[in-house]
PDB file of C-alpha atoms in Angstrom:
ATOM      1  CA  MET A   1       2.282   5.825  10.911  1.00  0.00           C
ATOM      2  CA  ARG A   2       1.834   2.133  11.736  1.00  0.00           C
ATOM      3  CA  ILE A   3       1.154  -0.508   9.058  1.00  0.00           C
ATOM      4  CA  VAL A   4       0.055  -3.702  10.795  1.00  0.00           C
ATOM      5  CA  ILE A   5      -1.880  -6.923  10.352  1.00  0.00           C
ATOM      6  CA  ALA A   6      -5.477  -5.971  11.121  1.00  0.00           C
ATOM      7  CA  ASN A   7      -7.127  -7.511  14.184  1.00  0.00           C
ATOM      8  CA  LYS A   8     -10.399  -7.182  16.094  1.00  0.00           C
ATOM      9  CA  THR A   9      -9.382  -3.814  17.521  1.00  0.00           C
ATOM     10  CA  HIS A  10      -9.581  -2.418  13.985  1.00  0.00           C
ATOM     11  CA  ILE A  11     -13.190  -3.443  13.319  1.00  0.00           C
ATOM     12  CA  LYS A  12     -14.244   0.106  14.243  1.00  0.00           C
ATOM     13  CA  TYR A  13     -12.659   1.312  10.993  1.00  0.00           C
ATOM     14  CA  ALA A  14     -14.838  -0.885   8.736  1.00  0.00           C
ATOM     15  CA  GLU A  15     -17.340   1.889   7.977  1.00  0.00           C
ATOM     16  CA  ILE A  16     -14.739   4.453   6.984  1.00  0.00           C
ATOM     17  CA  ILE A  17     -12.879   1.872   4.895  1.00  0.00           C
ATOM     18  CA  CYS A  18     -16.049   1.176   2.899  1.00  0.00           C
ATOM     19  CA  GLU A  19     -16.871   4.869   2.592  1.00  0.00           C
ATOM     20  CA  THR A  20     -13.364   5.633   1.337  1.00  0.00           C
ATOM     21  CA  ILE A  21     -13.626   2.867  -1.273  1.00  0.00           C
ATOM     22  CA  LYS A  22     -17.043   4.151  -2.369  1.00  0.00           C
ATOM     23  CA  GLU A  23     -15.901   7.764  -2.698  1.00  0.00           C
ATOM     24  CA  SER A  24     -12.780   6.730  -4.592  1.00  0.00           C
ATOM     25  CA  ALA A  25     -14.932   4.754  -7.043  1.00  0.00           C
ATOM     26  CA  LYS A  26     -17.085   7.844  -7.651  1.00  0.00           C
ATOM     27  CA  ILE A  27     -14.068  10.036  -8.330  1.00  0.00           C
ATOM     28  CA  ARG A  28     -12.363   7.551 -10.640  1.00  0.00           C
ATOM     29  CA  GLY A  29     -15.621   6.466 -12.221  1.00  0.00           C
ATOM     30  CA  THR A  30     -14.291   3.015 -12.939  1.00  0.00           C
ATOM     31  CA  GLY A  31     -12.588  -0.091 -11.693  1.00  0.00           C
ATOM     32  CA  ILE A  32     -13.393  -0.339  -7.973  1.00  0.00           C
ATOM     33  CA  ALA A  33     -15.818  -2.913  -6.573  1.00  0.00           C
ATOM     34  CA  GLU A  34     -17.639  -1.707  -3.474  1.00  0.00           C
ATOM     35  CA  ARG A  35     -17.575  -3.696  -0.237  1.00  0.00           C
ATOM     36  CA  THR A  36     -19.845  -3.781   2.807  1.00  0.00           C
ATOM     37  CA  PRO A  37     -18.687  -3.261   6.407  1.00  0.00           C
ATOM     38  CA  GLU A  38     -19.628  -6.898   7.126  1.00  0.00           C
ATOM     39  CA  TYR A  39     -17.372  -8.028   4.298  1.00  0.00           C
ATOM     40  CA  ILE A  40     -14.441  -5.975   5.619  1.00  0.00           C
ATOM     41  CA  ILE A  41     -15.043  -7.094   9.215  1.00  0.00           C
ATOM     42  CA  LYS A  42     -14.849 -10.753   8.188  1.00  0.00           C
ATOM     43  CA  ARG A  43     -11.399 -10.208   6.654  1.00  0.00           C
ATOM     44  CA  ILE A  44     -10.230  -8.343   9.744  1.00  0.00           C
ATOM     45  CA  LYS A  45     -11.469 -11.077  12.105  1.00  0.00           C
ATOM     46  CA  ASN A  46      -9.655 -13.717  10.038  1.00  0.00           C
ATOM     47  CA  ASN A  47      -6.410 -11.707  10.206  1.00  0.00           C
ATOM     48  CA  ASN A  48      -6.509 -11.440   6.430  1.00  0.00           C
ATOM     49  CA  ALA A  49      -5.948  -7.708   6.094  1.00  0.00           C
ATOM     50  CA  VAL A  50      -3.368  -4.993   6.529  1.00  0.00           C
ATOM     51  CA  ILE A  51      -4.278  -1.573   7.885  1.00  0.00           C
ATOM     52  CA  ALA A  52      -2.382   1.710   8.210  1.00  0.00           C
ATOM     53  CA  ILE A  53      -3.149   3.887  11.221  1.00  0.00           C
ATOM     54  CA  ASP A  54      -1.741   7.335  12.006  1.00  0.00           C
ATOM     55  CA  SER A  55      -2.373   8.649  15.528  1.00  0.00           C
ATOM     56  CA  GLY A  56      -5.639   6.723  15.682  1.00  0.00           C
ATOM     57  CA  ASN A  57      -6.778   7.885  12.244  1.00  0.00           C
ATOM     58  CA  PHE A  58      -7.492   5.476   9.390  1.00  0.00           C
ATOM     59  CA  ALA A  59      -4.897   5.908   6.636  1.00  0.00           C
ATOM     60  CA  GLY A  60      -5.017   2.840   4.366  1.00  0.00           C
ATOM     61  CA  PHE A  61      -6.145  -0.749   3.938  1.00  0.00           C
ATOM     62  CA  CYS A  62      -5.796  -3.901   1.829  1.00  0.00           C
ATOM     63  CA  TYR A  63      -7.117  -7.442   2.346  1.00  0.00           C
ATOM     64  CA  ILE A  64      -6.416 -11.052   1.406  1.00  0.00           C
ATOM     65  CA  GLU A  65      -8.740 -13.712   0.018  1.00  0.00           C
ATOM     66  CA  THR A  66      -7.958 -17.300  -0.982  1.00  0.00           C
ATOM     67  CA  TRP A  67      -9.347 -19.232  -3.934  1.00  0.00           C
ATOM     68  CA  ASP A  68      -9.132 -22.711  -5.478  1.00  0.00           C
ATOM     69  CA  ASN A  69      -8.218 -24.417  -2.196  1.00  0.00           C
ATOM     70  CA  LYS A  70      -5.613 -21.742  -1.410  1.00  0.00           C
ATOM     71  CA  GLU A  71      -3.855 -22.231  -4.767  1.00  0.00           C
ATOM     72  CA  PHE A  72      -4.481 -18.542  -5.420  1.00  0.00           C
ATOM     73  CA  VAL A  73      -4.353 -15.577  -3.066  1.00  0.00           C
ATOM     74  CA  VAL A  74      -5.643 -12.171  -4.090  1.00  0.00           C
ATOM     75  CA  ASN A  75      -4.453  -8.925  -2.534  1.00  0.00           C
ATOM     76  CA  SER A  76      -7.434  -6.691  -3.062  1.00  0.00           C
ATOM     77  CA  GLY A  77      -9.295  -3.620  -1.851  1.00  0.00           C
ATOM     78  CA  LEU A  78      -6.213  -1.401  -1.694  1.00  0.00           C
ATOM     79  CA  ILE A  79      -7.325   2.030  -0.540  1.00  0.00           C
ATOM     80  CA  VAL A  80      -5.598   5.073   0.937  1.00  0.00           C
ATOM     81  CA  HIS A  81      -7.558   7.790   2.705  1.00  0.00           C
ATOM     82  CA  PRO A  82      -7.410  11.153   0.854  1.00  0.00           C
ATOM     83  CA  ASN A  83      -5.604  12.757   3.797  1.00  0.00           C
ATOM     84  CA  PHE A  84      -2.661  10.397   3.324  1.00  0.00           C
ATOM     85  CA  ARG A  85      -2.312  10.159  -0.444  1.00  0.00           C
ATOM     86  CA  ASN A  86       0.778  11.106  -2.466  1.00  0.00           C
ATOM     87  CA  GLN A  87       3.052  10.005   0.375  1.00  0.00           C
ATOM     88  CA  GLY A  88       4.057   6.574  -0.911  1.00  0.00           C
ATOM     89  CA  LEU A  89       1.713   4.816   1.525  1.00  0.00           C
ATOM     90  CA  ALA A  90       0.030   2.620  -1.104  1.00  0.00           C
ATOM     91  CA  LYS A  91       3.319   0.959  -1.996  1.00  0.00           C
ATOM     92  CA  LYS A  92       4.175   0.389   1.673  1.00  0.00           C
ATOM     93  CA  ILE A  93       0.789  -1.300   2.224  1.00  0.00           C
ATOM     94  CA  LYS A  94       1.166  -3.438  -0.909  1.00  0.00           C
ATOM     95  CA  LYS A  95       4.657  -4.509   0.141  1.00  0.00           C
ATOM     96  CA  LYS A  96       3.446  -5.379   3.637  1.00  0.00           C
ATOM     97  CA  ILE A  97       0.509  -7.466   2.421  1.00  0.00           C
ATOM     98  CA  LEU A  98       2.619  -9.230  -0.224  1.00  0.00           C
ATOM     99  CA  GLU A  99       5.156 -10.296   2.391  1.00  0.00           C
ATOM    100  CA  TYR A 100       2.357 -11.357   4.737  1.00  0.00           C
ATOM    101  CA  SER A 101       0.653 -13.349   1.968  1.00  0.00           C
ATOM    102  CA  LYS A 102       3.918 -15.142   1.149  1.00  0.00           C
ATOM    103  CA  GLN A 103       4.391 -15.974   4.825  1.00  0.00           C
ATOM    104  CA  LYS A 104       0.814 -17.142   5.454  1.00  0.00           C
ATOM    105  CA  TYR A 105       0.286 -18.926   2.114  1.00  0.00           C
ATOM    106  CA  PRO A 106       3.817 -19.869   0.942  1.00  0.00           C
ATOM    107  CA  ASP A 107       2.682 -22.104  -1.934  1.00  0.00           C
ATOM    108  CA  ALA A 108      -0.003 -19.822  -3.348  1.00  0.00           C
ATOM    109  CA  LYS A 109       0.129 -17.702  -6.477  1.00  0.00           C
ATOM    110  CA  ILE A 110      -0.590 -14.109  -5.477  1.00  0.00           C
ATOM    111  CA  PHE A 111      -2.515 -11.846  -7.808  1.00  0.00           C
ATOM    112  CA  GLY A 112      -4.486  -8.663  -8.169  1.00  0.00           C
ATOM    113  CA  ILE A 113      -6.526  -6.870 -10.815  1.00  0.00           C
ATOM    114  CA  THR A 114      -6.708  -3.116 -11.238  1.00  0.00           C
ATOM    115  CA  THR A 115      -7.366  -0.293 -13.690  1.00  0.00           C
ATOM    116  CA  GLY A 116      -5.090   2.095 -11.805  1.00  0.00           C
ATOM    117  CA  LEU A 117      -1.768   2.832 -13.492  1.00  0.00           C
ATOM    118  CA  ALA A 118      -0.205   3.764 -10.140  1.00  0.00           C
ATOM    119  CA  VAL A 119      -1.102   0.352  -8.669  1.00  0.00           C
ATOM    120  CA  LEU A 120       0.144  -1.400 -11.813  1.00  0.00           C
ATOM    121  CA  LYS A 121       3.490   0.337 -11.349  1.00  0.00           C
ATOM    122  CA  ILE A 122       3.649  -0.622  -7.669  1.00  0.00           C
ATOM    123  CA  ASN A 123       2.833  -4.262  -8.438  1.00  0.00           C
ATOM    124  CA  TYR A 124       5.432  -4.360 -11.201  1.00  0.00           C
ATOM    125  CA  GLU A 125       8.110  -2.976  -8.890  1.00  0.00           C
ATOM    126  CA  LEU A 126       7.216  -5.624  -6.282  1.00  0.00           C
ATOM    127  CA  GLY A 127       7.725  -8.448  -8.796  1.00  0.00           C
ATOM    128  CA  TYR A 128       4.256  -9.036 -10.228  1.00  0.00           C
ATOM    129  CA  GLN A 129       3.928  -9.725 -13.947  1.00  0.00           C
ATOM    130  CA  PRO A 130       0.954  -8.868 -16.226  1.00  0.00           C
ATOM    131  CA  VAL A 131      -1.024 -11.984 -17.198  1.00  0.00           C
ATOM    132  CA  THR A 132      -4.246 -12.909 -18.963  1.00  0.00           C
ATOM    133  CA  PHE A 133      -7.342 -13.568 -16.865  1.00  0.00           C
ATOM    134  CA  SER A 134      -7.098 -17.260 -17.813  1.00  0.00           C
ATOM    135  CA  GLU A 135      -3.968 -17.491 -15.638  1.00  0.00           C
ATOM    136  CA  LEU A 136      -5.892 -16.316 -12.567  1.00  0.00           C
ATOM    137  CA  THR A 137      -8.438 -18.152 -10.441  1.00  0.00           C
ATOM    138  CA  SER A 138     -11.436 -19.669 -12.209  1.00  0.00           C
ATOM    139  CA  ASP A 139     -13.507 -19.585  -9.011  1.00  0.00           C
ATOM    140  CA  GLU A 140     -16.907 -18.054  -9.827  1.00  0.00           C
ATOM    141  CA  ALA A 141     -17.142 -16.522  -6.357  1.00  0.00           C
ATOM    142  CA  PHE A 142     -14.146 -14.304  -7.084  1.00  0.00           C
ATOM    143  CA  TRP A 143     -15.559 -12.943 -10.328  1.00  0.00           C
ATOM    144  CA  ASN A 144     -18.969 -12.485  -8.715  1.00  0.00           C
ATOM    145  CA  GLY A 145     -17.226 -10.030  -6.420  1.00  0.00           C
ATOM    146  CA  CYS A 146     -16.843  -7.752  -9.453  1.00  0.00           C
ATOM    147  CA  LYS A 147     -20.611  -7.261  -9.721  1.00  0.00           C
ATOM    148  CA  THR A 148     -20.529  -3.974  -7.827  1.00  0.00           C
ATOM    149  CA  CYS A 149     -17.896  -2.578 -10.210  1.00  0.00           C
ATOM    150  CA  GLY A 150     -19.154  -0.233 -12.923  1.00  0.00           C
ATOM    151  CA  ASN A 151     -17.349  -2.298 -15.552  1.00  0.00           C
ATOM    152  CA  TYR A 152     -18.959  -5.647 -14.726  1.00  0.00           C
ATOM    153  CA  ASP A 153     -20.889  -5.654 -18.006  1.00  0.00           C
ATOM    154  CA  VAL A 154     -17.564  -5.515 -19.879  1.00  0.00           C
ATOM    155  CA  LEU A 155     -16.369  -8.608 -18.032  1.00  0.00           C
ATOM    156  CA  MET A 156     -19.588 -10.408 -18.968  1.00  0.00           C
ATOM    157  CA  ARG A 157     -19.475  -9.329 -22.619  1.00  0.00           C
ATOM    158  CA  THR A 158     -15.988 -10.814 -22.979  1.00  0.00           C
ATOM    159  CA  ASP A 159     -16.938 -14.061 -21.202  1.00  0.00           C
ATOM    160  CA  LYS A 160     -14.527 -13.122 -18.383  1.00  0.00           C
ATOM    161  CA  LYS A 161     -11.569 -13.164 -20.744  1.00  0.00           C
ATOM    162  CA  MET A 162     -10.709  -9.501 -20.236  1.00  0.00           C
ATOM    163  CA  CYS A 163     -11.942  -6.216 -18.826  1.00  0.00           C
ATOM    164  CA  LEU A 164     -10.616  -2.700 -18.261  1.00  0.00           C
ATOM    165  CA  CYS A 165      -8.637  -4.168 -15.376  1.00  0.00           C
ATOM    166  CA  THR A 166      -5.211  -5.691 -15.895  1.00  0.00           C
ATOM    167  CA  GLY A 167      -4.388  -8.929 -14.100  1.00  0.00           C
ATOM    168  CA  MET A 168      -1.000  -9.182 -12.379  1.00  0.00           C
ATOM    169  CA  LEU A 169       0.501 -12.315 -10.853  1.00  0.00           C
ATOM    170  CA  TYR A 170       3.295 -13.002  -8.372  1.00  0.00           C
ATOM    171  CA  ASN A 171       4.308 -16.642  -8.767  1.00  0.00           C
ATOM    172  CA  PRO A 172       6.395 -17.993  -5.841  1.00  0.00           C
ATOM    173  CA  THR A 173       7.578 -20.956  -7.943  1.00  0.00           C
ATOM    174  CA  HIS A 174       9.618 -18.548 -10.029  1.00  0.00           C
ATOM    175  CA  LYS A 175      12.929 -18.070  -8.292  1.00  0.00           C
ATOM    176  CA  LYS A 176      13.157 -14.539  -9.613  1.00  0.00           C
ATOM    177  CA  ASN A 177      10.159 -12.304 -10.119  1.00  0.00           C
ATOM    178  CA  ALA A 178      12.418  -9.500 -11.334  1.00  0.00           C
ATOM    179  CA  LYS A 179      11.440  -7.170 -14.153  1.00  0.00           C
ATOM    180  CA  LYS A 180      12.786  -8.255 -17.533  1.00  0.00           C
ATOM    181  CA  HIS A 181      11.955  -4.918 -19.110  1.00  0.00           C
ATOM    182  CA  PRO A 182      11.817  -1.370 -17.756  1.00  0.00           C
ATOM    183  CA  TYR A 183       8.380  -0.305 -16.570  1.00  0.00           C
ATOM    184  CA  ASN A 184       6.706   1.673 -19.352  1.00  0.00           C
ATOM    185  CA  SER A 185       3.754   3.721 -18.144  1.00  0.00           C
ATOM    186  CA  LYS A 186       3.093   5.103 -21.633  1.00  0.00           C
ATOM    187  CA  VAL A 187       2.490   1.624 -23.041  1.00  0.00           C
ATOM    188  CA  LEU A 188       0.108   0.682 -20.230  1.00  0.00           C
ATOM    189  CA  SER A 189      -1.678   4.027 -20.481  1.00  0.00           C
ATOM    190  CA  ARG A 190      -2.177   3.501 -24.210  1.00  0.00           C
ATOM    191  CA  LEU A 191      -3.436  -0.046 -23.593  1.00  0.00           C
ATOM    192  CA  LYS A 192      -5.940   1.284 -21.054  1.00  0.00           C
ATOM    193  CA  LYS A 193      -7.230   3.863 -23.560  1.00  0.00           C
ATOM    194  CA  ILE A 194      -7.597   1.186 -26.240  1.00  0.00           C
ATOM    195  CA  LYS A 195      -9.619  -0.995 -23.852  1.00  0.00           C
ATOM    196  CA  GLN A 196     -11.845   1.943 -22.964  1.00  0.00           C
ATOM    197  CA  ALA A 197     -12.428   2.743 -26.621  1.00  0.00           C
ATOM    198  CA  LEU A 198     -13.322  -0.869 -27.380  1.00  0.00           C
ATOM    199  CA  PHE A 199     -15.448  -1.751 -24.385  1.00  0.00           C
ATOM    200  CA  LEU A 200     -17.065   1.515 -23.299  1.00  0.00           C
ATOM    201  CA  LYS A 201     -18.313   2.629 -26.703  1.00  0.00           C
ATOM    202  CA  LYS A 202     -21.724   1.084 -26.064  1.00  0.00           C
ATOM    203  CA  ASN A 203     -22.207   3.343 -23.071  1.00  0.00           C
ATOM    204  CA  LYS A 204     -21.709   6.435 -25.223  1.00  0.00           C
ATOM    205  CA  LYS A 205     -24.797   5.819 -27.361  1.00  0.00           C
TER     206      LYS A 205
END
């Protein structure tokens, strides 16, 4: 297994990356914005992505985007192919892209948003802290990228103040991004259920 900075030789994997994201969204039913091959290719060409390859087979992917004149960097689109799940690969990819983001954009605040409890746990262990959406980028282009997510109407109904996703931020100006409290999956799971009860009730009519 090789986890590397994506380059032009990896463009051939754009289709399967998008298909894997799409299928994962169907299974989970929530919280994943779809992307086009052209979108993925652009990130690869700009060396703003990390890809995992195992004997020539696509295993996982995550990409970088910058916002607000590179004040913010988002690590997004994390996906692991079904054949390589439950092996700890997601955390390895997230660690690789966090270190790469810090190296390439040393002054930027690094963030991500997700509904997945597993990703929340990974982010927390890497030094991210949960924050409100107001502490993330205000760039409209970023939030427009959520339009293909099934929960976009929730984001609009709350005037982009909250959604089923949780925002997490890694701030390089903080000398220590260490956890102040033990990670509590039960609390986050309960919070997720409360959000679903509040925001998805209209869909149940």
